[in-house]
mmCIF file of C-alpha atoms in Angstrom:
data_model
loop_
_atom_site.group_PDB
_atom_site.id
_atom_site.type_symbol
_atom_site.label_atom_id
_atom_site.label_comp_id
_atom_site.label_asym_id
_atom_site.label_seq_id
_atom_site.Cartn_x
_atom_site.Cartn_y
_atom_site.Cartn_z
ATOM 1 C CA MET A 128 16.616 2.709 25.562
ATOM 2 C CA ASP A 129 19.379 4.826 24.041
ATOM 3 C CA ALA A 130 21.700 3.682 21.221
ATOM 4 C CA ARG A 131 25.039 5.099 22.352
ATOM 5 C CA VAL A 132 26.911 1.791 22.414
ATOM 6 C CA GLY A 133 25.445 0.586 19.131
ATOM 7 C CA GLU A 134 26.179 3.841 17.317
ATOM 8 C CA ARG A 135 29.809 3.732 18.406
ATOM 9 C CA TYR A 136 30.324 0.229 17.016
ATOM 10 C CA ARG A 137 28.312 0.939 13.866
ATOM 11 C CA ALA A 138 30.741 3.752 13.030
ATOM 12 C CA LEU A 139 33.603 1.217 12.971
ATOM 13 C CA LYS A 140 32.166 -0.907 10.137
ATOM 14 C CA HIS A 141 33.825 -1.226 6.720
ATOM 15 C CA ASP A 142 32.052 -1.265 3.361
ATOM 16 C CA TYR A 143 31.834 -4.740 1.865
ATOM 17 C CA LEU A 144 29.676 -5.144 -1.236
ATOM 18 C CA GLY A 145 27.565 -2.236 -0.013
ATOM 19 C CA ILE A 146 27.101 -3.776 3.442
ATOM 20 C CA GLY A 147 28.772 -2.580 6.626
ATOM 21 C CA LEU A 148 31.094 -5.343 7.881
ATOM 22 C CA SER A 149 32.676 -5.284 11.342
ATOM 23 C CA CYS A 150 36.313 -6.268 11.720
ATOM 24 C CA LEU A 151 36.392 -6.790 15.471
ATOM 25 C CA SER A 152 38.176 -9.421 17.523
ATOM 26 C CA ASP A 153 36.155 -11.885 19.585
ATOM 27 C CA ALA A 154 37.262 -10.036 22.724
ATOM 28 C CA GLU A 155 35.943 -6.746 21.333
ATOM 29 C CA VAL A 156 32.587 -8.331 20.489
ATOM 30 C CA LEU A 157 32.271 -9.755 24.005
ATOM 31 C CA ARG A 158 33.213 -6.395 25.484
ATOM 32 C CA SER A 159 30.531 -4.662 23.380
ATOM 33 C CA ILE A 160 27.887 -7.008 24.807
ATOM 34 C CA GLU A 161 28.970 -6.280 28.376
ATOM 35 C CA GLU A 162 29.017 -2.524 27.678
ATOM 36 C CA ALA A 163 25.511 -2.551 26.205
ATOM 37 C CA ILE A 164 23.985 -4.599 29.021
ATOM 38 C CA GLU A 165 25.633 -2.618 31.799
ATOM 39 C CA ALA A 166 24.612 0.701 30.199
ATOM 40 C CA ARG A 167 21.161 -0.634 29.157
ATOM 41 C CA SER A 168 21.962 0.648 25.675
ATOM 42 C CA ARG A 169 20.746 -0.961 22.452
ATOM 43 C CA LEU A 170 23.202 -3.166 20.537
ATOM 44 C CA VAL A 171 22.228 -5.313 17.533
ATOM 45 C CA ILE A 172 24.681 -8.002 16.406
ATOM 46 C CA SER A 173 24.167 -9.825 13.119
ATOM 47 C CA PHE A 174 26.124 -11.963 10.680
ATOM 48 C CA LEU A 175 27.023 -11.869 7.002
ATOM 49 C CA ASN A 176 27.606 -14.962 4.888
ATOM 50 C CA PRO A 177 27.813 -15.272 1.096
ATOM 51 C CA ASP A 178 24.138 -16.227 0.875
ATOM 52 C CA TYR A 179 23.034 -13.129 2.800
ATOM 53 C CA ALA A 180 25.379 -10.922 0.753
ATOM 54 C CA LEU A 181 23.915 -12.264 -2.493
ATOM 55 C CA ARG A 182 20.356 -11.733 -1.245
ATOM 56 C CA ALA A 183 21.188 -8.182 -0.155
ATOM 57 C CA HIS A 184 22.666 -7.540 -3.600
ATOM 58 C CA ARG A 185 19.213 -8.344 -5.019
ATOM 59 C CA SER A 186 17.076 -6.675 -2.320
ATOM 60 C CA ALA A 187 17.469 -3.022 -1.379
ATOM 61 C CA GLU A 188 15.199 -3.523 1.645
ATOM 62 C CA LEU A 189 17.293 -6.365 3.040
ATOM 63 C CA LYS A 190 20.506 -4.395 2.501
ATOM 64 C CA HIS A 191 18.989 -1.383 4.257
ATOM 65 C CA ASN A 192 17.890 -3.468 7.236
ATOM 66 C CA MET A 193 21.297 -5.102 7.551
ATOM 67 C CA ASN A 194 23.020 -1.728 7.459
ATOM 68 C CA THR A 195 20.962 -0.506 10.422
ATOM 69 C CA PHE A 196 22.556 -3.164 12.626
ATOM 70 C CA ASP A 197 25.454 -2.162 14.849
ATOM 71 C CA ILE A 198 27.852 -5.082 14.478
ATOM 72 C CA MET A 199 27.980 -7.318 11.393
ATOM 73 C CA LEU A 200 30.359 -10.270 11.739
ATOM 74 C CA ALA A 201 31.816 -12.486 9.029
ATOM 75 C CA ASP A 202 29.910 -15.771 9.048
ATOM 76 C CA GLY A 203 31.820 -18.183 6.856
ATOM 77 C CA TRP A 204 35.147 -18.295 5.069
ATOM 78 C CA GLY A 205 33.554 -16.912 1.923
ATOM 79 C CA VAL A 206 33.178 -13.533 3.650
ATOM 80 C CA VAL A 207 36.499 -13.763 5.521
ATOM 81 C CA LEU A 208 38.454 -14.451 2.339
ATOM 82 C CA GLY A 209 36.327 -12.098 0.254
ATOM 83 C CA GLY A 210 36.893 -9.276 2.709
ATOM 84 C CA ARG A 211 40.636 -9.873 2.804
ATOM 85 C CA PHE A 212 40.672 -10.045 -1.003
ATOM 86 C CA LEU A 213 39.217 -6.520 -0.977
ATOM 87 C CA GLY A 214 41.729 -5.298 1.589
ATOM 88 C CA LEU A 215 39.604 -5.395 4.738
ATOM 89 C CA PRO A 216 41.144 -6.489 8.078
ATOM 90 C CA VAL A 217 38.678 -9.334 8.680
ATOM 91 C CA PRO A 218 40.114 -11.194 11.701
ATOM 92 C CA ASP A 219 38.499 -14.627 11.451
ATOM 93 C CA ARG A 220 35.311 -16.593 10.894
ATOM 94 C CA GLN A 221 32.850 -15.398 13.543
ATOM 95 C CA GLY A 222 29.542 -17.138 12.889
ATOM 96 C CA ASN A 223 27.059 -18.005 15.628
ATOM 97 C CA ASP A 224 28.613 -21.442 16.073
ATOM 98 C CA ASP A 225 32.074 -19.871 16.410
ATOM 99 C CA ILE A 226 31.441 -17.051 18.859
ATOM 100 C CA GLY A 227 28.255 -18.323 20.518
ATOM 101 C CA PRO A 228 29.967 -20.458 23.193
ATOM 102 C CA ALA A 229 32.140 -17.509 24.257
ATOM 103 C CA ILE A 230 29.035 -15.320 24.495
ATOM 104 C CA PHE A 231 27.293 -17.873 26.708
ATOM 105 C CA GLU A 232 30.377 -18.249 28.900
ATOM 106 C CA THR A 233 30.537 -14.482 29.379
ATOM 107 C CA CYS A 234 26.813 -14.251 30.103
ATOM 108 C CA GLU A 235 26.974 -17.116 32.590
ATOM 109 C CA ARG A 236 29.845 -15.441 34.421
ATOM 110 C CA ARG A 237 28.060 -12.076 34.520
ATOM 111 C CA GLY A 238 24.573 -13.464 35.145
ATOM 112 C CA TYR A 239 23.094 -12.086 31.910
ATOM 113 C CA SER A 240 19.800 -13.745 30.952
ATOM 114 C CA GLN A 241 18.960 -15.161 27.504
ATOM 115 C CA PHE A 242 15.735 -15.416 25.508
ATOM 116 C CA LEU A 243 15.630 -17.870 22.577
ATOM 117 C CA PHE A 244 13.194 -16.956 19.808
ATOM 118 C CA GLY A 245 12.910 -19.014 16.620
ATOM 119 C CA SER A 246 12.781 -22.434 14.968
ATOM 120 C CA ALA A 247 9.940 -24.959 15.039
ATOM 121 C CA PRO A 248 7.760 -25.541 18.117
ATOM 122 C CA GLY A 249 9.743 -27.265 20.871
ATOM 123 C CA VAL A 250 13.199 -26.675 19.348
ATOM 124 C CA ALA A 251 13.985 -23.563 21.406
ATOM 125 C CA ASP A 252 13.083 -25.519 24.553
ATOM 126 C CA LYS A 253 15.561 -28.247 23.570
ATOM 127 C CA ALA A 254 18.196 -25.586 22.899
ATOM 128 C CA ALA A 255 17.571 -24.105 26.345
ATOM 129 C CA SER A 256 18.104 -27.555 27.885
ATOM 130 C CA THR A 257 21.388 -27.903 26.006
ATOM 131 C CA LEU A 258 22.572 -24.530 27.255
ATOM 132 C CA THR A 259 21.670 -25.183 30.876
ATOM 133 C CA ALA A 260 23.438 -28.556 30.708
ATOM 134 C CA ASP A 261 26.647 -26.913 29.450
ATOM 135 C CA TYR A 262 26.294 -23.648 31.389
ATOM 136 C CA PRO A 263 24.385 -24.514 34.601
ATOM 137 C CA SER A 264 24.395 -20.940 35.928
ATOM 138 C CA LEU A 265 23.291 -19.304 32.665
ATOM 139 C CA PRO A 266 19.861 -17.678 33.197
ATOM 140 C CA ILE A 267 17.318 -18.568 30.483
ATOM 141 C CA SER A 268 14.444 -16.123 30.844
ATOM 142 C CA GLY A 269 12.227 -17.639 28.158
ATOM 143 C CA THR A 270 11.727 -19.302 24.767
ATOM 144 C CA LEU A 271 9.333 -18.771 21.866
ATOM 145 C CA HIS A 272 9.082 -20.697 18.618
ATOM 146 C CA GLY A 273 9.180 -18.881 15.276
ATOM 147 C CA TYR A 274 6.615 -20.811 13.223
ATOM 148 C CA TRP A 275 3.734 -18.397 13.794
ATOM 149 C CA ASP A 276 3.756 -17.446 10.102
ATOM 150 C CA VAL A 277 3.260 -21.090 9.104
ATOM 151 C CA GLU A 278 0.741 -21.931 11.836
ATOM 152 C CA ARG A 279 -1.418 -18.915 11.006
ATOM 153 C CA GLY A 280 -1.444 -19.469 7.257
ATOM 154 C CA HIS A 281 0.840 -16.706 5.986
ATOM 155 C CA PRO A 282 4.276 -18.353 5.596
ATOM 156 C CA GLY A 283 7.210 -16.032 5.118
ATOM 157 C CA ARG A 284 5.743 -13.059 6.977
ATOM 158 C CA TYR A 285 4.426 -12.111 10.393
ATOM 159 C CA ASN A 286 1.352 -9.905 10.696
ATOM 160 C CA ASP A 287 0.843 -7.078 13.182
ATOM 161 C CA ALA A 288 -0.799 -9.354 15.748
ATOM 162 C CA ASP A 289 2.163 -11.750 15.548
ATOM 163 C CA HIS A 290 4.657 -8.949 16.167
ATOM 164 C CA ASP A 291 2.671 -7.561 19.095
ATOM 165 C CA MET A 292 2.383 -10.998 20.715
ATOM 166 C CA MET A 293 6.096 -11.739 20.294
ATOM 167 C CA VAL A 294 7.213 -8.388 21.688
ATOM 168 C CA GLN A 295 4.882 -8.776 24.657
ATOM 169 C CA ARG A 296 6.165 -12.285 25.448
ATOM 170 C CA ILE A 297 9.789 -11.154 25.221
ATOM 171 C CA ASN A 298 9.272 -8.017 27.317
ATOM 172 C CA GLU A 299 7.474 -10.006 30.004
ATOM 173 C CA ALA A 300 10.596 -12.202 30.287
ATOM 174 C CA ASN A 301 12.841 -9.080 30.387
ATOM 175 C CA PRO A 302 16.033 -10.739 29.044
ATOM 176 C CA ASP A 303 19.477 -9.164 28.720
ATOM 177 C CA VAL A 304 20.170 -10.924 25.411
ATOM 178 C CA LEU A 305 17.546 -11.789 22.802
ATOM 179 C CA TRP A 306 18.422 -14.365 20.124
ATOM 180 C CA VAL A 307 16.290 -13.957 16.971
ATOM 181 C CA CYS A 308 16.675 -17.152 14.950
ATOM 182 C CA VAL A 309 14.252 -17.203 12.020
ATOM 183 C CA PRO A 310 15.048 -17.348 8.278
ATOM 184 C CA THR A 311 16.478 -14.480 6.244
ATOM 185 C CA PRO A 312 15.037 -11.955 5.353
ATOM 186 C CA LEU A 313 12.366 -12.528 8.003
ATOM 187 C CA GLN A 314 14.802 -12.146 10.891
ATOM 188 C CA GLN A 315 16.309 -8.912 9.569
ATOM 189 C CA ASP A 316 12.841 -7.488 9.019
ATOM 190 C CA TRP A 317 11.769 -8.568 12.522
ATOM 191 C CA VAL A 318 14.735 -6.870 14.181
ATOM 192 C CA ALA A 319 14.468 -3.691 12.096
ATOM 193 C CA ARG A 320 10.788 -3.450 13.005
ATOM 194 C CA ASN A 321 10.857 -4.455 16.664
ATOM 195 C CA ALA A 322 14.264 -3.537 18.088
ATOM 196 C CA VAL A 323 12.955 -0.265 19.497
ATOM 197 C CA ARG A 324 10.014 -2.089 21.128
ATOM 198 C CA VAL A 325 11.834 -4.809 23.077
ATOM 199 C CA ASN A 326 13.475 -4.291 26.452
ATOM 200 C CA ALA A 327 16.505 -6.517 25.810
ATOM 201 C CA PRO A 328 19.587 -4.306 25.370
ATOM 202 C CA VAL A 329 21.382 -6.867 23.165
ATOM 203 C CA ILE A 330 19.738 -8.494 20.148
ATOM 204 C CA ILE A 331 21.604 -11.186 18.195
ATOM 205 C CA THR A 332 20.340 -12.748 14.969
ATOM 206 C CA GLY A 333 20.979 -16.446 14.568
ATOM 207 C CA GLY A 334 19.343 -17.985 11.503
ATOM 208 C CA SER A 335 19.372 -21.730 12.189
ATOM 209 C CA TYR A 336 21.497 -21.412 15.339
ATOM 210 C CA ILE A 337 18.742 -22.547 17.709
ATOM 211 C CA ASP A 338 18.414 -25.737 15.633
ATOM 212 C CA HIS A 339 22.128 -26.325 16.141
ATOM 213 C CA LEU A 340 21.891 -25.623 19.866
ATOM 214 C CA SER A 341 19.056 -28.111 20.215
ATOM 215 C CA GLU A 342 21.631 -30.813 19.403
ATOM 216 C CA SER A 343 24.881 -29.450 20.831
ATOM 217 C CA VAL A 344 26.611 -26.219 21.798
ATOM 218 C CA TYR A 345 29.460 -27.334 19.517
ATOM 219 C CA TRP A 346 27.454 -28.384 16.467
ATOM 220 C CA PHE A 347 30.268 -28.619 13.905
ATOM 221 C CA PRO A 348 32.892 -31.374 14.383
ATOM 222 C CA SER A 349 36.036 -29.612 15.611
ATOM 223 C CA TRP A 350 38.285 -31.248 13.007
ATOM 224 C CA MET A 351 36.069 -29.944 10.186
ATOM 225 C CA LEU A 352 36.267 -26.422 11.585
ATOM 226 C CA LYS A 353 40.044 -26.641 11.767
ATOM 227 C CA LEU A 354 40.098 -27.638 8.087
ATOM 228 C CA ARG A 355 37.600 -24.864 7.273
ATOM 229 C CA LEU A 356 35.055 -27.415 6.052
ATOM 230 C CA GLY A 357 32.035 -26.323 8.054
ATOM 231 C CA TRP A 358 30.210 -25.622 4.786
ATOM 232 C CA LEU A 359 30.789 -29.225 3.697
ATOM 233 C CA TYR A 360 29.286 -30.501 6.951
ATOM 234 C CA ARG A 361 26.184 -28.376 6.416
ATOM 235 C CA LEU A 362 25.919 -29.616 2.836
ATOM 236 C CA TYR A 363 26.194 -33.200 4.084
ATOM 237 C CA ARG A 364 23.402 -32.565 6.620
ATOM 238 C CA GLU A 365 21.039 -30.777 4.210
ATOM 239 C CA PRO A 366 22.033 -31.561 0.597
ATOM 240 C CA ARG A 367 18.644 -30.882 -0.998
ATOM 241 C CA ARG A 368 18.341 -27.430 0.589
ATOM 242 C CA LEU A 369 21.951 -26.288 0.313
ATOM 243 C CA TRP A 370 23.404 -27.765 -2.899
ATOM 244 C CA ARG A 371 22.471 -24.700 -4.951
ATOM 245 C CA ARG A 372 23.805 -22.288 -2.302
ATOM 246 C CA TYR A 373 27.218 -23.942 -2.308
ATOM 247 C CA SER A 374 27.522 -24.241 -6.084
ATOM 248 C CA ILE A 375 25.651 -21.852 -8.390
ATOM 249 C CA GLU A 376 24.964 -19.117 -5.861
ATOM 250 C CA LEU A 377 28.473 -19.247 -4.401
ATOM 251 C CA ALA A 378 29.886 -18.739 -7.908
ATOM 252 C CA GLN A 379 27.569 -15.740 -8.367
ATOM 253 C CA TYR A 380 28.776 -14.329 -5.046
ATOM 254 C CA TRP A 381 32.438 -14.540 -6.084
ATOM 255 C CA LEU A 382 31.653 -12.786 -9.364
ATOM 256 C CA ILE A 383 30.267 -9.864 -7.354
ATOM 257 C CA VAL A 384 33.376 -9.828 -5.141
ATOM 258 C CA ALA A 385 35.654 -9.922 -8.191
ATOM 259 C CA GLY A 386 33.658 -7.112 -9.779
ATOM 260 C CA GLN A 387 34.160 -4.880 -6.735
ATOM 261 C CA ARG A 388 37.890 -5.670 -6.744
ATOM 262 C CA LEU A 389 38.152 -4.657 -10.396
ATOM 263 C CA ARG A 390 36.281 -1.412 -9.776
ATOM 264 C CA ARG A 391 38.707 -0.535 -6.973
ATOM 265 C CA ARG A 392 41.832 -0.971 -9.116
ATOM 266 C CA PRO A 393 43.578 2.278 -10.140
#
């Protein structure tokens, strides 16, 4: 599978804290997916939030993997505002929960099939049920949980046998769009390692998105999104896991952003 479509969109990215950030409209992102599927050309779409940016600042391997992806969208107001603070034309918040429904609507209309990979056993199946309830004509070609590292006794990494099994299962389903929803940096490593091996022309990383889909296509309350308080909803849902991310680590992230702004001043 060639990379013509992906290379064209990768060339449009802007530097943000050493990471290529895409400043595309939702319509342009949807058009890129249609182009890649129709041309059977590889396109990798991923997302950048303050947590990922901070991790990439500390890990050269993670930053390298993220910079091999073709489209990197701003996931969270921390990146939207940070990018604008540094003079980048970031259009809006475009996380999985924001742009996902539009992607599914487009794929349902065009008959593009989806494969859901990630989360605990059974969760991807629930997410598939949610999608088919909301988008009855959306083809779901398959699901696969992402807990093989835990089940096989090596949490935090997949071994060669895991990768081979996953790629085989996905290629047997032959999807148009593959959603890779496992934790960072595992998902970035998985895509960087296996993108050339899978038949799906479009690969989209999703983090915890399959968990969200297992409950509802529109996971965040709409009024909280309008007030830009999606982060507060996540903190309410998972306080023990996320309190540090939205306090200490968020402050560290803004120090890095401020440092880049100061270095850019004449």
